[in-house]
PDB file of C-alpha atoms and ligand atoms in Angstrom:
ATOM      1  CA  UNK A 212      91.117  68.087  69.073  1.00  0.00           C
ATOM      2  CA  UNK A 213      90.004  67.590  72.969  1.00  0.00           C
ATOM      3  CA  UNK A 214      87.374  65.445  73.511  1.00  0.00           C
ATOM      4  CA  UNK A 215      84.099  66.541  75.001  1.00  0.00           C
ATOM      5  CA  UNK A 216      81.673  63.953  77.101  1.00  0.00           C
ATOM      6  CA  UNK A 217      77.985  65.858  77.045  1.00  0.00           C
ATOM      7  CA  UNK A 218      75.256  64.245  79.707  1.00  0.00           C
ATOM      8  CA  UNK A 219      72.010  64.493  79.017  1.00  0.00           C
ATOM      9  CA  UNK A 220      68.471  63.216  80.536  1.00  0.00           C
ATOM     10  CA  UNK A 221      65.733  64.618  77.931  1.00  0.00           C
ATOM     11  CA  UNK A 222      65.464  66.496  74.710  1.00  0.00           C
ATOM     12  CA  UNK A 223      68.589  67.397  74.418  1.00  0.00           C
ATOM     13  CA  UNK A 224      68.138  70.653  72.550  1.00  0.00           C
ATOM     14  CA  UNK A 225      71.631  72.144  74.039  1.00  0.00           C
ATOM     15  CA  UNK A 226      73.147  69.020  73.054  1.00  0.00           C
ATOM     16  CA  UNK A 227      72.234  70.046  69.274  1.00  0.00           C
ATOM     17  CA  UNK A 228      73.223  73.222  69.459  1.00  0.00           C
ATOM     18  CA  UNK A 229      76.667  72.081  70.726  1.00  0.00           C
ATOM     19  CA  UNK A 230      76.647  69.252  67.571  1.00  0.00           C
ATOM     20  CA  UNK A 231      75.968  71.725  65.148  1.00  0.00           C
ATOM     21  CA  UNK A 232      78.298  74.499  66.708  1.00  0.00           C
ATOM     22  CA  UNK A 233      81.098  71.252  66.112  1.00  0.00           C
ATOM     23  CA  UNK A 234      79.895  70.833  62.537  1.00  0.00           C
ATOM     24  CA  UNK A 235      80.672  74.390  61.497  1.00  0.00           C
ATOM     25  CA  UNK A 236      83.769  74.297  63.271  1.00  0.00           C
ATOM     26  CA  UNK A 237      82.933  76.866  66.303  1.00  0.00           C
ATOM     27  CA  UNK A 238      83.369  74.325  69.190  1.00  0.00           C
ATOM     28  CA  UNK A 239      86.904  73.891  69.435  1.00  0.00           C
ATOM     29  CA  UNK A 240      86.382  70.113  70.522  1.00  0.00           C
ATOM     30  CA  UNK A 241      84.700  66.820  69.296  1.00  0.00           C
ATOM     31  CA  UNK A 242      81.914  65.239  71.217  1.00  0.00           C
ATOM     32  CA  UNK A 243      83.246  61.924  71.912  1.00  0.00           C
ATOM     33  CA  UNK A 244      80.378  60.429  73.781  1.00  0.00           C
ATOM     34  CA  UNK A 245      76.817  61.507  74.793  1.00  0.00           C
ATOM     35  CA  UNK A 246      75.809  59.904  78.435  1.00  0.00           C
ATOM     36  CA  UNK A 247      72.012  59.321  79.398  1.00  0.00           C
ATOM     37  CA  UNK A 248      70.711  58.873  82.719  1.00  0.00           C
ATOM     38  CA  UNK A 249      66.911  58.234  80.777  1.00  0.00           C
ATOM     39  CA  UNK A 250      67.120  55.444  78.034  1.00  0.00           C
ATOM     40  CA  UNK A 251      64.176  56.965  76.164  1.00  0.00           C
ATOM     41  CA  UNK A 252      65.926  60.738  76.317  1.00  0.00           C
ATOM     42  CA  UNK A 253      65.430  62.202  72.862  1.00  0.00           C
ATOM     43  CA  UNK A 254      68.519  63.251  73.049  1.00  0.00           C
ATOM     44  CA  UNK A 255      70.310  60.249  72.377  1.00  0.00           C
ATOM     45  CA  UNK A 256      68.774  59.948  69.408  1.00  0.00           C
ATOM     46  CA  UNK A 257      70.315  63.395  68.155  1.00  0.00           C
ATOM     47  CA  UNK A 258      73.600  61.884  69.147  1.00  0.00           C
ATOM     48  CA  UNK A 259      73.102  59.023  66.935  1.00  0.00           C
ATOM     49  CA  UNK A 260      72.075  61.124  63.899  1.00  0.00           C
ATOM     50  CA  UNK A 261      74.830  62.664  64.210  1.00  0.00           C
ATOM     51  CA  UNK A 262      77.240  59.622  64.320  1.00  0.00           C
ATOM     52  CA  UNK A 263      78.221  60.113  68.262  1.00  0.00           C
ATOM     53  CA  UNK A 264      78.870  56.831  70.331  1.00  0.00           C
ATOM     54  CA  UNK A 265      76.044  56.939  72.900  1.00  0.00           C
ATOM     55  CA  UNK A 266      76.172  55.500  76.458  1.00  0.00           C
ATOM     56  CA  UNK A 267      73.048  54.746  78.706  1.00  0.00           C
ATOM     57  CA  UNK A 268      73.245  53.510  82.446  1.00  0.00           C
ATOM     58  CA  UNK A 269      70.116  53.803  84.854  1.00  0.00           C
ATOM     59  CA  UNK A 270      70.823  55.431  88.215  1.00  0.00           C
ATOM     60  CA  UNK A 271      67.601  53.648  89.650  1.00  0.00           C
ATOM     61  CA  UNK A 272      68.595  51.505  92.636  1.00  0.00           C
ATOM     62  CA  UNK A 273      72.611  52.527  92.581  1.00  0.00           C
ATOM     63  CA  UNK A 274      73.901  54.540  95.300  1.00  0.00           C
ATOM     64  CA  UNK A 275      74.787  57.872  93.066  1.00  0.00           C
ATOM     65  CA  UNK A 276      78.595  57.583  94.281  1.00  0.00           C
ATOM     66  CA  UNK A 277      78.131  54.086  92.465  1.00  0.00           C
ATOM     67  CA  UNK A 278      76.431  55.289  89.847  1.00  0.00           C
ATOM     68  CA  UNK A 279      79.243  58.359  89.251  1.00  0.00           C
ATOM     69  CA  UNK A 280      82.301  56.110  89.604  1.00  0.00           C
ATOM     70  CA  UNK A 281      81.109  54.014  86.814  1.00  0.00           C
ATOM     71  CA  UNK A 282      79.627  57.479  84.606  1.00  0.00           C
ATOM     72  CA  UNK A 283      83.563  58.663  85.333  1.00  0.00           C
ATOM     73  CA  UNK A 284      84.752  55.711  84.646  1.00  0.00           C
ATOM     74  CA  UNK A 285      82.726  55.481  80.889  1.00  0.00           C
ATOM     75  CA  UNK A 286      83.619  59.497  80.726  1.00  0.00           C
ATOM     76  CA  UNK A 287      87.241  58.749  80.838  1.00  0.00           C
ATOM     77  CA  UNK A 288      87.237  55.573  78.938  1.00  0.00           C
ATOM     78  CA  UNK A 289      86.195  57.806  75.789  1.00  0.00           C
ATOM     79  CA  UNK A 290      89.268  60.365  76.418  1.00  0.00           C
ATOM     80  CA  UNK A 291      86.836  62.927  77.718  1.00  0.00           C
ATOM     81  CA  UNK A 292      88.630  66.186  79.055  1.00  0.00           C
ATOM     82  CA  UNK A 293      85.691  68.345  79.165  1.00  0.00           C
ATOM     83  CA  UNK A 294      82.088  67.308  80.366  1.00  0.00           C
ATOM     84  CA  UNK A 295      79.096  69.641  79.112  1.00  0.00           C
ATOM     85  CA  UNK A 296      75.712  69.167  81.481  1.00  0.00           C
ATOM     86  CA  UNK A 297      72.838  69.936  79.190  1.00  0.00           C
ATOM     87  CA  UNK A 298      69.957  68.820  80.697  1.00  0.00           C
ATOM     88  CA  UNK A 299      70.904  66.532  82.731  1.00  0.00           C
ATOM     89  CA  UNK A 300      68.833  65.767  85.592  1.00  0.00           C
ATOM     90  CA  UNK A 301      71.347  64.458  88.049  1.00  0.00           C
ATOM     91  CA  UNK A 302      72.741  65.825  91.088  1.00  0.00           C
ATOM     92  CA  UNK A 303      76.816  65.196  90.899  1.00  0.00           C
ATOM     93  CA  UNK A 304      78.130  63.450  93.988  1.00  0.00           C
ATOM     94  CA  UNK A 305      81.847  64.888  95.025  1.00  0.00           C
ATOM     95  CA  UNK A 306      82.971  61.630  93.032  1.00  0.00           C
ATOM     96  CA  UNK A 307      81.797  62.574  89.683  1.00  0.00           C
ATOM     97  CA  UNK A 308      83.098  66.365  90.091  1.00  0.00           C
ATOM     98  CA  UNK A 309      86.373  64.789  91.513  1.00  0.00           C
ATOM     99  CA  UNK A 310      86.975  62.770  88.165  1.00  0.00           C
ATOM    100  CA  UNK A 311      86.847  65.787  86.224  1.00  0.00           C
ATOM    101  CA  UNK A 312      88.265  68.528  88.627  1.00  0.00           C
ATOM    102  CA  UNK A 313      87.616  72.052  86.939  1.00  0.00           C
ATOM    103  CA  UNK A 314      86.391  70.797  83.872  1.00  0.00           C
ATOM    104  CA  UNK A 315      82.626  70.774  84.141  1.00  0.00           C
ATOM    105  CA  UNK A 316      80.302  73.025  82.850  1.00  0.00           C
ATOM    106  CA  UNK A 317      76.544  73.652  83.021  1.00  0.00           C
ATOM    107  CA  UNK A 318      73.797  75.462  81.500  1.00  0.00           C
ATOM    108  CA  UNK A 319      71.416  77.196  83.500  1.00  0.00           C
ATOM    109  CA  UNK A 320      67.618  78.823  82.564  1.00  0.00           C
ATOM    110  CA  UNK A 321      68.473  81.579  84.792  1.00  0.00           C
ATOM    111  CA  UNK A 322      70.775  84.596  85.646  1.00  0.00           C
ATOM    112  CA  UNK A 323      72.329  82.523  88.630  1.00  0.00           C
ATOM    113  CA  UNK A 324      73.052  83.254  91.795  1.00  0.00           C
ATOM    114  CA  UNK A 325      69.131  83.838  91.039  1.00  0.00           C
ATOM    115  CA  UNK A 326      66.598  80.915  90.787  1.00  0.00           C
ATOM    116  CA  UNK A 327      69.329  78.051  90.929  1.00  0.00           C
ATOM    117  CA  UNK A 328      67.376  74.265  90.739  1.00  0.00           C
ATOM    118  CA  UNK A 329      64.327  72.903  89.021  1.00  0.00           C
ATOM    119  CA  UNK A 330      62.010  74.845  87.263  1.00  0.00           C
ATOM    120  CA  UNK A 331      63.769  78.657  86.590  1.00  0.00           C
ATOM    121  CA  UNK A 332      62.041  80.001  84.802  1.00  0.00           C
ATOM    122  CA  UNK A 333      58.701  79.348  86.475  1.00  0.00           C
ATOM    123  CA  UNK A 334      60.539  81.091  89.641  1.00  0.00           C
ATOM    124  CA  UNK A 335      61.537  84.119  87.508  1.00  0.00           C
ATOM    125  CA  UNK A 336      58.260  84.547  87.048  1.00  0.00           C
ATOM    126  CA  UNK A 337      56.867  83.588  89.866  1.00  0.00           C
ATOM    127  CA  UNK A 338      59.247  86.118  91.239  1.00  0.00           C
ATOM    128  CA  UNK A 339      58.185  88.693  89.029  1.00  0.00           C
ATOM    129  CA  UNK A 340      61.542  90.002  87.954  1.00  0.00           C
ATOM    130  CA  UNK A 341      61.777  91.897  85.050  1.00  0.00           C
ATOM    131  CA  UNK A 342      64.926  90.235  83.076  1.00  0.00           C
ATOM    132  CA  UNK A 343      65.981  86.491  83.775  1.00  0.00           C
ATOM    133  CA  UNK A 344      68.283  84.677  81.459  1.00  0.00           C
ATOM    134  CA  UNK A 345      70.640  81.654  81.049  1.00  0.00           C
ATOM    135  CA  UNK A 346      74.537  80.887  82.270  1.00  0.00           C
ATOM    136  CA  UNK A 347      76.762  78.726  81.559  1.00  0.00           C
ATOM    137  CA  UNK A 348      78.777  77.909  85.048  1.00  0.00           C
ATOM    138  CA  UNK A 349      81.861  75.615  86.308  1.00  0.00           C
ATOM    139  CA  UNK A 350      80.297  72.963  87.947  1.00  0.00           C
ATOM    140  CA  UNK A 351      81.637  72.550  92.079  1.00  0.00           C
ATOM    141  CA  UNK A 352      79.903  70.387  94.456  1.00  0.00           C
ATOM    142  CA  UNK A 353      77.039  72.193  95.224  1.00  0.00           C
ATOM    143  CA  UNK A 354      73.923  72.834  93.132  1.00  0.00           C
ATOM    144  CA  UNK A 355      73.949  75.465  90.404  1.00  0.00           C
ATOM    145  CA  UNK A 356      76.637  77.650  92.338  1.00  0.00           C
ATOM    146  CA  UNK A 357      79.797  77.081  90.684  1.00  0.00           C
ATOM    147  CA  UNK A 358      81.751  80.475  88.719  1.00  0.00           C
ATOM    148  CA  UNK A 359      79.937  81.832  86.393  1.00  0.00           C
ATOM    149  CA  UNK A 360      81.551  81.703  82.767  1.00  0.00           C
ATOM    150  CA  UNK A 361      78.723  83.696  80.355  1.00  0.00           C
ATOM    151  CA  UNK A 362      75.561  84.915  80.812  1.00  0.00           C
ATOM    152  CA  UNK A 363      72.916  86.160  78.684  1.00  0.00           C
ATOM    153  CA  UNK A 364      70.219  88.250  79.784  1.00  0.00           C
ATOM    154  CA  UNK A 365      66.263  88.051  78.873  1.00  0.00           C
ATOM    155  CA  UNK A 366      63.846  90.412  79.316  1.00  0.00           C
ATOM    156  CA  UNK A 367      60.440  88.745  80.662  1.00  0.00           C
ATOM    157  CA  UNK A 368      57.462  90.340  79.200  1.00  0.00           C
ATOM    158  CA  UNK A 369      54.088  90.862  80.429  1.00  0.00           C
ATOM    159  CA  UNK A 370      52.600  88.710  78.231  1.00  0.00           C
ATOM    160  CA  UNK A 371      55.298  85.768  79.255  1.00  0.00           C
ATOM    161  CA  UNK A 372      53.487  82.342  80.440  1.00  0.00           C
ATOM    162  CA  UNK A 373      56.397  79.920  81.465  1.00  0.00           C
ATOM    163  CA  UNK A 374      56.696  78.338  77.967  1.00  0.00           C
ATOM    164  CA  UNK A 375      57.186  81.632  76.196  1.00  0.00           C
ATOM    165  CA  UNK A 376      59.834  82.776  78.364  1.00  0.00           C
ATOM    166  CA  UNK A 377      61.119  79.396  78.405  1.00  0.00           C
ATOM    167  CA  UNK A 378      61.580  79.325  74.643  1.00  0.00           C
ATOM    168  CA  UNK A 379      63.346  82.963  74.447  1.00  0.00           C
ATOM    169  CA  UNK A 380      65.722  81.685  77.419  1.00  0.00           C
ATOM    170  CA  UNK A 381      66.491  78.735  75.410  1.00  0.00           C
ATOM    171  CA  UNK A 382      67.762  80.552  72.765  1.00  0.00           C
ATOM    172  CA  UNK A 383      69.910  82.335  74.704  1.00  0.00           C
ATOM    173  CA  UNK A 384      71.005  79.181  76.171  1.00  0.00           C
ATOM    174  CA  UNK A 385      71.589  77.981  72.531  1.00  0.00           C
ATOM    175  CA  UNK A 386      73.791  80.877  71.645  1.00  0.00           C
ATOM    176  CA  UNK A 387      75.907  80.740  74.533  1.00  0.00           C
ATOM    177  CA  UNK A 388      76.944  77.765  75.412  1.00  0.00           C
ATOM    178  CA  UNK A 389      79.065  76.423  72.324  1.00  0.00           C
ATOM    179  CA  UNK A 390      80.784  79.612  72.852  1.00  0.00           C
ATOM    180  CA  UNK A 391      81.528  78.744  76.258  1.00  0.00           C
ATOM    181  CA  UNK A 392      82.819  75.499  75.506  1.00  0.00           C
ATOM    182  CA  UNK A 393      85.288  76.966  72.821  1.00  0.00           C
ATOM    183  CA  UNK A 394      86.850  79.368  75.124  1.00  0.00           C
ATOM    184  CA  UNK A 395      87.195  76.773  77.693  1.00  0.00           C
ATOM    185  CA  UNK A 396      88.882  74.199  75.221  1.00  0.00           C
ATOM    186  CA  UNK A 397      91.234  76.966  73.444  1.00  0.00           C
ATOM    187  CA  UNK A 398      92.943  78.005  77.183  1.00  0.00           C
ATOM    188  CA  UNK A 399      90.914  81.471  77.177  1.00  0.00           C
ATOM    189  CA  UNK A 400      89.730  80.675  80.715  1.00  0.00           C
ATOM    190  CA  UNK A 401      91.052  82.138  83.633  1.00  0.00           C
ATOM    191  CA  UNK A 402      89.602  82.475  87.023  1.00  0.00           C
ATOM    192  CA  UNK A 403      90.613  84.458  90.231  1.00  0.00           C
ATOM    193  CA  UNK A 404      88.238  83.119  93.379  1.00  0.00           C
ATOM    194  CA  UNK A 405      85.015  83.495  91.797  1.00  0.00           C
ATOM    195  CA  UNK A 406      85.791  85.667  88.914  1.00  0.00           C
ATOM    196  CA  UNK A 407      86.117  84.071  85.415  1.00  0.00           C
ATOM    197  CA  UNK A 408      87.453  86.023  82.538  1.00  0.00           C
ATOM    198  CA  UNK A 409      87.202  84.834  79.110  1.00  0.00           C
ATOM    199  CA  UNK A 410      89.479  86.278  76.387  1.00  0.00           C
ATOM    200  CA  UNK A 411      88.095  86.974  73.572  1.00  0.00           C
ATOM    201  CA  UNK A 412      89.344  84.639  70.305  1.00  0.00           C
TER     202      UNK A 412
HETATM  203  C1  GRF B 706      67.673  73.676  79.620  1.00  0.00           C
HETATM  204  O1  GRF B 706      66.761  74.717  79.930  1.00  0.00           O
HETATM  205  C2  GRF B 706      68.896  73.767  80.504  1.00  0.00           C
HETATM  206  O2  GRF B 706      69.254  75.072  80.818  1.00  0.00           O
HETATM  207  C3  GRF B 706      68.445  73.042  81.737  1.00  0.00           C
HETATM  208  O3  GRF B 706      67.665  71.983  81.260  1.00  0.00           O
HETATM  209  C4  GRF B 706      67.119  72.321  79.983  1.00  0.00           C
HETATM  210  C5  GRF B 706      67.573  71.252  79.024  1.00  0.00           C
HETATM  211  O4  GRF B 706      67.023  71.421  77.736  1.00  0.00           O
HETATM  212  N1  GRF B 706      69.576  72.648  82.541  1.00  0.00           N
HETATM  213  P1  GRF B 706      67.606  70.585  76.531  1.00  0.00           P
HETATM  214  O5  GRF B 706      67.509  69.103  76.954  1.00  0.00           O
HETATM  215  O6  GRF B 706      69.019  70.995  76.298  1.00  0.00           O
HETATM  216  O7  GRF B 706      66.710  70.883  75.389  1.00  0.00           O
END
């Protein structure tokens, strides 16, 4: 079984998703270790429910190539071959994506290239488009622009406020991303420039 490392800085609800996709067998990896950024990140405490070594280091006052070298360093340390973002509220420095070269991914609230950074889904609808969504991309060095490996598409509502369509993109988010990391971990990957394809199991 390959070894996932998942990095987290809040609630951690795609982290749960991707423990319970493990515990019915659907991930195609074991988390190994669950990395915080935030000591008081709920998140680590679904880690610890579910028996998953946790690891906390605070970026506050570290340069972040400091503070990567050492997250790389704890990554590695646990046999990680695959880090999952979920929430994590870190920009990667060319050191951390170096460690791990083509083996990040990240979940976004949005249909990316559309609304990349903080605060998606309030920028969908400030926007006004009609359908926004979530993806799960490789992670490169720059900000919420690396190939896209799923996407799933939501259709905002009139009624939306950006908690409601918050909630419907997160379970969208919650449905593809173990997914994701299967296909990755099982070799089904395979990328020409920009263009993933991922065969089907
Ligand atoms: C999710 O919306 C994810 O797409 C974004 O940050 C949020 C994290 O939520 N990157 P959670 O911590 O997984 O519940």
């Amino acid at each position: 079984m390959k070894t996932i490392g998942v990095l987290i800085s809040g609630r951690g609800s795609n982290l749960q998703a991707l423990i319970d996709a493990q515990a019915r067998g659907e991930l195609g990896g074991t988390i190994g270790i669950v990395f915080s950024n935030v000591e008081s990140a709920p998140g680590l405490e679904r880690a610890r429910r579910a028996g998953i070594p946790v690891a906390f280091r605070d970026h506050r006052g570290r340069s972040r190539e400091a503070f990567d070298a050492e997250g790389v360093a704890i990554l590695q340390g646990h046999g990680v071959e695959l880090v999952c973002l979920a929430g994590y509220l870190r920009l990667l420095s060319p050191v951390f994506v170096r460690g791990f070269p083509g083996r990040i991914l990240n979940i976004h609230p949005s249909l990316l290239p559309a609304f990349p950074g903080l605060h998606a889904q309030r920028q969908a609808l400030e926007h006004g488009v009609k359908v926004s969504g979530a993806t799960v991309h490789l992670v490169d060095d720059h900000l919420d622009a690396g190939p896209i490996v799923a996407q799933e598409a939501v259709r905002v509502l009139a009624t939306d406020d950006e908690e409601s369509l918050s909630a419907r993109i997160l379970e969208a988010e919650h449905r593809i991303y173990p997914p994701a990391v299967r296909a990755m971990l099982e070799g089904r990957l395979s990328q020409a420039a920009r263009r993933v394809v991922v065969e089907e199991a």
